[in-house]
Amino acid sequence: MQKINNQEKGNMTKEKRMTLNAEKRKVIADQFQSFYEDKVKDKLVQAKEQYDLMREKAKEQIEKVVRFHQPQEDVDTIRSMIKKYNRSGGELYEDNCFYVQRPITKVDDEGREYQAEDEVHIRFNMGKNFALAYYRDELKAKGLNPDFKLSIDNDYSKRNPKYYNDESACNKFLGWQTSSNDDKSITTPRSKWENDFKLWTIGSSYCHSRQFKVDENTLNFFKMYRSSADNVVKEHEQMYNYVEKKMKTLRLGLKSYRFYDQAKALADKVGVVLNETMMNESSSLALSIYSPENLASLLEDKEKQDNADIIAQFKRGQLNQAIN
């Protein structure tokens, strides 16, 4: 009898299950998040590539438009006048912001026609939302959170200390937040884009004061350029929403997993790479509610369930376990 007990004890020691704590759950969640991001990030990559192509074409096109309306010889003349008469000689500004327009006829609510302008704002610098999308990989590689704005879903009451810390860290990396102690040899993304393309224009620094008339085809091209930039932001939002929907379901179940082998079983069913070497030291335990089979099913793309559906399903699973 003693021999049997020792054997059983040896088997129990050999098969000791690794327990999960908050740190281990975060490691596991990060693996799942990377998995789901990899499934859809190609759309963001393609949107960035399309924008890059459109940007180069837009540079060529806007230079043709500006130089048609403001020939280089006129710019040179004003420059020489400024040199001779200071500000009385005229105004020049090196700009990366332009407005193009064409006259169109519109009809009001009473059916009367009136003349208006179809206008597009062209910019070659970088807005903050675009920057968070375009440099998302670089920000994440630095351990920063480029999704902080998307996480509150336009509900500004959700802005907490972590939100502001994430915002500050991203702004620092991108170049919107600077200090005298910064390494001046490092070119920030904002500075890079600000100086990537500029044209000397006649007039003040007020961009909207210069409106260059173009034909319909040219205006439509610049609309496409604007759309390509907007699409980068849109694909970032769609990727985040897709992944976050998966992660909400995952966290709800993962929080209740007590042992690593439960998470491993789920990872194997979903196709996520997970092994014990990724885990940190054990910590607190939690009561297991979700089975790997149920949670794997919930994470399938075809499933569209809200929290009430999820809870109901798990209650059914608990009932079945109790009956069995």
mmCIF file with all atom_site columns, C-alpha atoms in Angstrom, residues 66-197:
data_model
loop_
_atom_site.group_PDB
_atom_site.id
_atom_site.type_symbol
_atom_site.label_atom_id
_atom_site.label_alt_id
_atom_site.label_comp_id
_atom_site.label_asym_id
_atom_site.label_entity_id
_atom_site.label_seq_id
_atom_site.pdbx_PDB_ins_code
_atom_site.Cartn_x
_atom_site.Cartn_y
_atom_site.Cartn_z
_atom_site.occupancy
_atom_site.B_iso_or_equiv
_atom_site.pdbx_formal_charge
_atom_site.auth_seq_id
_atom_site.auth_comp_id
_atom_site.auth_asym_id
_atom_site.auth_atom_id
_atom_site.pdbx_PDB_model_num
ATOM 1   C CA . VAL A 1 66  ? 1.188   75.901 -57.930 1.00 0.00 ? 66  VAL A CA 1
ATOM 2   C CA . ARG A 1 67  ? 3.823   76.716 -60.526 1.00 0.00 ? 67  ARG A CA 1
ATOM 3   C CA . PHE A 1 68  ? 1.112   77.216 -63.166 1.00 0.00 ? 68  PHE A CA 1
ATOM 4   C CA . HIS A 1 69  ? -0.571  79.867 -61.020 1.00 0.00 ? 69  HIS A CA 1
ATOM 5   C CA . GLN A 1 70  ? 2.621   81.170 -59.435 1.00 0.00 ? 70  GLN A CA 1
ATOM 6   C CA . PRO A 1 71  ? 5.500   80.774 -61.912 1.00 0.00 ? 71  PRO A CA 1
ATOM 7   C CA . GLN A 1 72  ? 8.986   80.360 -60.488 1.00 0.00 ? 72  GLN A CA 1
ATOM 8   C CA . GLU A 1 73  ? 10.102  83.633 -62.097 1.00 0.00 ? 73  GLU A CA 1
ATOM 9   C CA . ASP A 1 74  ? 7.418   85.489 -60.082 1.00 0.00 ? 74  ASP A CA 1
ATOM 10  C CA . VAL A 1 75  ? 8.643   83.831 -56.890 1.00 0.00 ? 75  VAL A CA 1
ATOM 11  C CA . ASP A 1 76  ? 12.214  84.834 -57.748 1.00 0.00 ? 76  ASP A CA 1
ATOM 12  C CA . THR A 1 77  ? 11.110  88.411 -58.464 1.00 0.00 ? 77  THR A CA 1
ATOM 13  C CA . ILE A 1 78  ? 9.393   88.766 -55.094 1.00 0.00 ? 78  ILE A CA 1
ATOM 14  C CA . ARG A 1 79  ? 12.388  87.212 -53.350 1.00 0.00 ? 79  ARG A CA 1
ATOM 15  C CA . SER A 1 80  ? 14.644  89.868 -54.890 1.00 0.00 ? 80  SER A CA 1
ATOM 16  C CA . MET A 1 81  ? 12.143  92.597 -53.933 1.00 0.00 ? 81  MET A CA 1
ATOM 17  C CA . ILE A 1 82  ? 12.077  91.339 -50.326 1.00 0.00 ? 82  ILE A CA 1
ATOM 18  C CA . LYS A 1 83  ? 15.856  91.369 -50.288 1.00 0.00 ? 83  LYS A CA 1
ATOM 19  C CA . LYS A 1 84  ? 15.800  94.992 -51.436 1.00 0.00 ? 84  LYS A CA 1
ATOM 20  C CA . TYR A 1 85  ? 12.731  96.358 -49.592 1.00 0.00 ? 85  TYR A CA 1
ATOM 21  C CA . ASN A 1 86  ? 12.301  93.864 -46.735 1.00 0.00 ? 86  ASN A CA 1
ATOM 22  C CA . ARG A 1 87  ? 8.619   93.077 -46.011 1.00 0.00 ? 87  ARG A CA 1
ATOM 23  C CA . SER A 1 88  ? 7.504   95.904 -48.297 1.00 0.00 ? 88  SER A CA 1
ATOM 24  C CA . GLY A 1 89  ? 8.760   93.862 -51.228 1.00 0.00 ? 89  GLY A CA 1
ATOM 25  C CA . GLY A 1 90  ? 6.036   91.225 -50.870 1.00 0.00 ? 90  GLY A CA 1
ATOM 26  C CA . GLU A 1 91  ? 5.420   87.931 -49.080 1.00 0.00 ? 91  GLU A CA 1
ATOM 27  C CA . LEU A 1 92  ? 6.699   84.426 -49.656 1.00 0.00 ? 92  LEU A CA 1
ATOM 28  C CA . TYR A 1 93  ? 6.001   81.319 -47.606 1.00 0.00 ? 93  TYR A CA 1
ATOM 29  C CA . GLU A 1 94  ? 7.378   77.801 -47.940 1.00 0.00 ? 94  GLU A CA 1
ATOM 30  C CA . ASP A 1 95  ? 4.318   75.640 -47.420 1.00 0.00 ? 95  ASP A CA 1
ATOM 31  C CA . ASN A 1 96  ? 3.118   72.025 -47.439 1.00 0.00 ? 96  ASN A CA 1
ATOM 32  C CA . CYS A 1 97  ? -0.565  72.960 -47.179 1.00 0.00 ? 97  CYS A CA 1
ATOM 33  C CA . PHE A 1 98  ? -2.676  73.839 -50.229 1.00 0.00 ? 98  PHE A CA 1
ATOM 34  C CA . TYR A 1 99  ? -6.286  74.344 -51.257 1.00 0.00 ? 99  TYR A CA 1
ATOM 35  C CA . VAL A 1 100 ? -7.479  73.485 -54.755 1.00 0.00 ? 100 VAL A CA 1
ATOM 36  C CA . GLN A 1 101 ? -10.925 74.227 -56.119 1.00 0.00 ? 101 GLN A CA 1
ATOM 37  C CA . ARG A 1 102 ? -13.134 74.420 -59.178 1.00 0.00 ? 102 ARG A CA 1
ATOM 38  C CA . PRO A 1 103 ? -16.358 76.392 -59.715 1.00 0.00 ? 103 PRO A CA 1
ATOM 39  C CA . ILE A 1 104 ? -19.570 74.348 -59.694 1.00 0.00 ? 104 ILE A CA 1
ATOM 40  C CA . THR A 1 105 ? -23.280 75.064 -59.940 1.00 0.00 ? 105 THR A CA 1
ATOM 41  C CA . LYS A 1 106 ? -25.506 74.002 -57.056 1.00 0.00 ? 106 LYS A CA 1
ATOM 42  C CA . VAL A 1 107 ? -29.252 74.068 -56.539 1.00 0.00 ? 107 VAL A CA 1
ATOM 43  C CA . ASP A 1 108 ? -30.825 75.316 -53.295 1.00 0.00 ? 108 ASP A CA 1
ATOM 44  C CA . ASP A 1 109 ? -33.921 73.938 -51.525 1.00 0.00 ? 109 ASP A CA 1
ATOM 45  C CA . GLU A 1 110 ? -36.185 76.055 -53.711 1.00 0.00 ? 110 GLU A CA 1
ATOM 46  C CA . GLY A 1 111 ? -34.649 74.843 -56.967 1.00 0.00 ? 111 GLY A CA 1
ATOM 47  C CA . ARG A 1 112 ? -32.633 77.964 -57.673 1.00 0.00 ? 112 ARG A CA 1
ATOM 48  C CA . GLU A 1 113 ? -29.151 77.573 -59.095 1.00 0.00 ? 113 GLU A CA 1
ATOM 49  C CA . TYR A 1 114 ? -26.175 79.325 -57.570 1.00 0.00 ? 114 TYR A CA 1
ATOM 50  C CA . GLN A 1 115 ? -22.416 79.296 -58.058 1.00 0.00 ? 115 GLN A CA 1
ATOM 51  C CA . ALA A 1 116 ? -20.196 77.610 -55.501 1.00 0.00 ? 116 ALA A CA 1
ATOM 52  C CA . GLU A 1 117 ? -16.744 76.075 -55.173 1.00 0.00 ? 117 GLU A CA 1
ATOM 53  C CA . ASP A 1 118 ? -15.833 72.394 -54.952 1.00 0.00 ? 118 ASP A CA 1
ATOM 54  C CA . GLU A 1 119 ? -12.758 72.514 -52.731 1.00 0.00 ? 119 GLU A CA 1
ATOM 55  C CA . VAL A 1 120 ? -10.159 70.065 -51.427 1.00 0.00 ? 120 VAL A CA 1
ATOM 56  C CA . HIS A 1 121 ? -7.586  70.691 -48.694 1.00 0.00 ? 121 HIS A CA 1
ATOM 57  C CA . ILE A 1 122 ? -4.242  69.110 -49.590 1.00 0.00 ? 122 ILE A CA 1
ATOM 58  C CA . ARG A 1 123 ? -1.641  68.616 -46.878 1.00 0.00 ? 123 ARG A CA 1
ATOM 59  C CA . PHE A 1 124 ? 1.738   66.919 -46.804 1.00 0.00 ? 124 PHE A CA 1
ATOM 60  C CA . ASN A 1 125 ? 2.355   67.199 -43.085 1.00 0.00 ? 125 ASN A CA 1
ATOM 61  C CA . MET A 1 126 ? 0.839   64.698 -40.654 1.00 0.00 ? 126 MET A CA 1
ATOM 62  C CA . GLY A 1 127 ? -2.218  64.762 -38.394 1.00 0.00 ? 127 GLY A CA 1
ATOM 63  C CA . LYS A 1 128 ? -2.239  62.962 -35.052 1.00 0.00 ? 128 LYS A CA 1
ATOM 64  C CA . ASN A 1 129 ? -4.829  60.318 -35.907 1.00 0.00 ? 129 ASN A CA 1
ATOM 65  C CA . PHE A 1 130 ? -3.020  59.528 -39.132 1.00 0.00 ? 130 PHE A CA 1
ATOM 66  C CA . ALA A 1 131 ? 0.300   59.348 -37.287 1.00 0.00 ? 131 ALA A CA 1
ATOM 67  C CA . LEU A 1 132 ? -1.038  56.853 -34.737 1.00 0.00 ? 132 LEU A CA 1
ATOM 68  C CA . ALA A 1 133 ? -2.240  54.645 -37.591 1.00 0.00 ? 133 ALA A CA 1
ATOM 69  C CA . TYR A 1 134 ? 0.770   55.021 -39.890 1.00 0.00 ? 134 TYR A CA 1
ATOM 70  C CA . TYR A 1 135 ? 3.365   54.498 -37.130 1.00 0.00 ? 135 TYR A CA 1
ATOM 71  C CA . ARG A 1 136 ? 1.381   51.914 -35.162 1.00 0.00 ? 136 ARG A CA 1
ATOM 72  C CA . ASP A 1 137 ? 3.996   49.157 -35.519 1.00 0.00 ? 137 ASP A CA 1
ATOM 73  C CA . GLU A 1 138 ? 6.833   51.469 -34.522 1.00 0.00 ? 138 GLU A CA 1
ATOM 74  C CA . LEU A 1 139 ? 4.914   52.702 -31.482 1.00 0.00 ? 139 LEU A CA 1
ATOM 75  C CA . LYS A 1 140 ? 4.083   49.167 -30.345 1.00 0.00 ? 140 LYS A CA 1
ATOM 76  C CA . ALA A 1 141 ? 7.712   48.120 -30.819 1.00 0.00 ? 141 ALA A CA 1
ATOM 77  C CA . LYS A 1 142 ? 8.617   50.816 -28.284 1.00 0.00 ? 142 LYS A CA 1
ATOM 78  C CA . GLY A 1 143 ? 6.082   49.422 -25.827 1.00 0.00 ? 143 GLY A CA 1
ATOM 79  C CA . LEU A 1 144 ? 3.665   52.314 -26.453 1.00 0.00 ? 144 LEU A CA 1
ATOM 80  C CA . ASN A 1 145 ? -0.088  52.164 -27.028 1.00 0.00 ? 145 ASN A CA 1
ATOM 81  C CA . PRO A 1 146 ? -1.149  53.675 -30.386 1.00 0.00 ? 146 PRO A CA 1
ATOM 82  C CA . ASP A 1 147 ? -4.756  52.574 -29.786 1.00 0.00 ? 147 ASP A CA 1
ATOM 83  C CA . PHE A 1 148 ? -5.401  54.729 -26.721 1.00 0.00 ? 148 PHE A CA 1
ATOM 84  C CA . LYS A 1 149 ? -7.816  57.065 -28.530 1.00 0.00 ? 149 LYS A CA 1
ATOM 85  C CA . LEU A 1 150 ? -9.771  54.212 -30.069 1.00 0.00 ? 150 LEU A CA 1
ATOM 86  C CA . SER A 1 151 ? -10.098 52.500 -26.692 1.00 0.00 ? 151 SER A CA 1
ATOM 87  C CA . ILE A 1 152 ? -12.478 55.174 -25.353 1.00 0.00 ? 152 ILE A CA 1
ATOM 88  C CA . ASP A 1 153 ? -14.710 55.099 -28.473 1.00 0.00 ? 153 ASP A CA 1
ATOM 89  C CA . ASN A 1 154 ? -15.203 58.889 -28.446 1.00 0.00 ? 154 ASN A CA 1
ATOM 90  C CA . ASP A 1 155 ? -16.441 58.777 -24.841 1.00 0.00 ? 155 ASP A CA 1
ATOM 91  C CA . TYR A 1 156 ? -14.171 61.387 -23.298 1.00 0.00 ? 156 TYR A CA 1
ATOM 92  C CA . SER A 1 157 ? -15.466 60.596 -19.808 1.00 0.00 ? 157 SER A CA 1
ATOM 93  C CA . LYS A 1 158 ? -13.340 57.427 -20.065 1.00 0.00 ? 158 LYS A CA 1
ATOM 94  C CA . ARG A 1 159 ? -10.097 59.395 -20.144 1.00 0.00 ? 159 ARG A CA 1
ATOM 95  C CA . ASN A 1 160 ? -8.160  58.276 -17.088 1.00 0.00 ? 160 ASN A CA 1
ATOM 96  C CA . PRO A 1 161 ? -4.522  58.634 -15.956 1.00 0.00 ? 161 PRO A CA 1
ATOM 97  C CA . LYS A 1 162 ? -3.476  55.716 -18.178 1.00 0.00 ? 162 LYS A CA 1
ATOM 98  C CA . TYR A 1 163 ? -5.112  57.378 -21.200 1.00 0.00 ? 163 TYR A CA 1
ATOM 99  C CA . TYR A 1 164 ? -3.165  60.586 -20.617 1.00 0.00 ? 164 TYR A CA 1
ATOM 100 C CA . ASN A 1 165 ? 0.073   58.681 -19.982 1.00 0.00 ? 165 ASN A CA 1
ATOM 101 C CA . ASP A 1 166 ? -0.376  56.761 -23.249 1.00 0.00 ? 166 ASP A CA 1
ATOM 102 C CA . GLU A 1 167 ? -1.200  59.976 -25.092 1.00 0.00 ? 167 GLU A CA 1
ATOM 103 C CA . SER A 1 168 ? 1.859   61.751 -23.704 1.00 0.00 ? 168 SER A CA 1
ATOM 104 C CA . ALA A 1 169 ? 4.202   58.856 -24.536 1.00 0.00 ? 169 ALA A CA 1
ATOM 105 C CA . CYS A 1 170 ? 2.913   58.606 -28.118 1.00 0.00 ? 170 CYS A CA 1
ATOM 106 C CA . ASN A 1 171 ? 3.095   62.375 -28.621 1.00 0.00 ? 171 ASN A CA 1
ATOM 107 C CA . LYS A 1 172 ? 6.672   62.283 -27.334 1.00 0.00 ? 172 LYS A CA 1
ATOM 108 C CA . PHE A 1 173 ? 7.713   59.582 -29.796 1.00 0.00 ? 173 PHE A CA 1
ATOM 109 C CA . LEU A 1 174 ? 5.885   61.144 -32.750 1.00 0.00 ? 174 LEU A CA 1
ATOM 110 C CA . GLY A 1 175 ? 7.221   64.634 -32.055 1.00 0.00 ? 175 GLY A CA 1
ATOM 111 C CA . TRP A 1 176 ? 4.246   66.604 -30.771 1.00 0.00 ? 176 TRP A CA 1
ATOM 112 C CA . GLN A 1 177 ? 5.706   66.823 -27.294 1.00 0.00 ? 177 GLN A CA 1
ATOM 113 C CA . THR A 1 178 ? 9.261   68.101 -27.111 1.00 0.00 ? 178 THR A CA 1
ATOM 114 C CA . SER A 1 179 ? 11.628  69.559 -24.546 1.00 0.00 ? 179 SER A CA 1
ATOM 115 C CA . SER A 1 180 ? 15.021  71.233 -24.440 1.00 0.00 ? 180 SER A CA 1
ATOM 116 C CA . ASN A 1 181 ? 16.525  67.981 -23.149 1.00 0.00 ? 181 ASN A CA 1
ATOM 117 C CA . ASP A 1 182 ? 15.604  66.005 -26.273 1.00 0.00 ? 182 ASP A CA 1
ATOM 118 C CA . ASP A 1 183 ? 18.371  64.509 -28.390 1.00 0.00 ? 183 ASP A CA 1
ATOM 119 C CA . LYS A 1 184 ? 18.531  66.941 -31.312 1.00 0.00 ? 184 LYS A CA 1
ATOM 120 C CA . SER A 1 185 ? 20.151  64.303 -33.538 1.00 0.00 ? 185 SER A CA 1
ATOM 121 C CA . ILE A 1 186 ? 16.901  62.303 -33.568 1.00 0.00 ? 186 ILE A CA 1
ATOM 122 C CA . THR A 1 187 ? 14.401  63.296 -36.244 1.00 0.00 ? 187 THR A CA 1
ATOM 123 C CA . THR A 1 188 ? 10.851  62.700 -35.055 1.00 0.00 ? 188 THR A CA 1
ATOM 124 C CA . PRO A 1 189 ? 8.166   61.442 -37.471 1.00 0.00 ? 189 PRO A CA 1
ATOM 125 C CA . ARG A 1 190 ? 6.363   64.766 -37.256 1.00 0.00 ? 190 ARG A CA 1
ATOM 126 C CA . SER A 1 191 ? 9.487   66.712 -38.157 1.00 0.00 ? 191 SER A CA 1
ATOM 127 C CA . LYS A 1 192 ? 10.278  64.287 -40.966 1.00 0.00 ? 192 LYS A CA 1
ATOM 128 C CA . TRP A 1 193 ? 6.861   64.747 -42.541 1.00 0.00 ? 193 TRP A CA 1
ATOM 129 C CA . GLU A 1 194 ? 6.815   68.492 -41.945 1.00 0.00 ? 194 GLU A CA 1
ATOM 130 C CA . ASN A 1 195 ? 9.989   68.912 -43.971 1.00 0.00 ? 195 ASN A CA 1
ATOM 131 C CA . ASP A 1 196 ? 9.514   66.140 -46.519 1.00 0.00 ? 196 ASP A CA 1
ATOM 132 C CA . PHE A 1 197 ? 7.842   68.351 -49.108 1.00 0.00 ? 197 PHE A CA 1
#
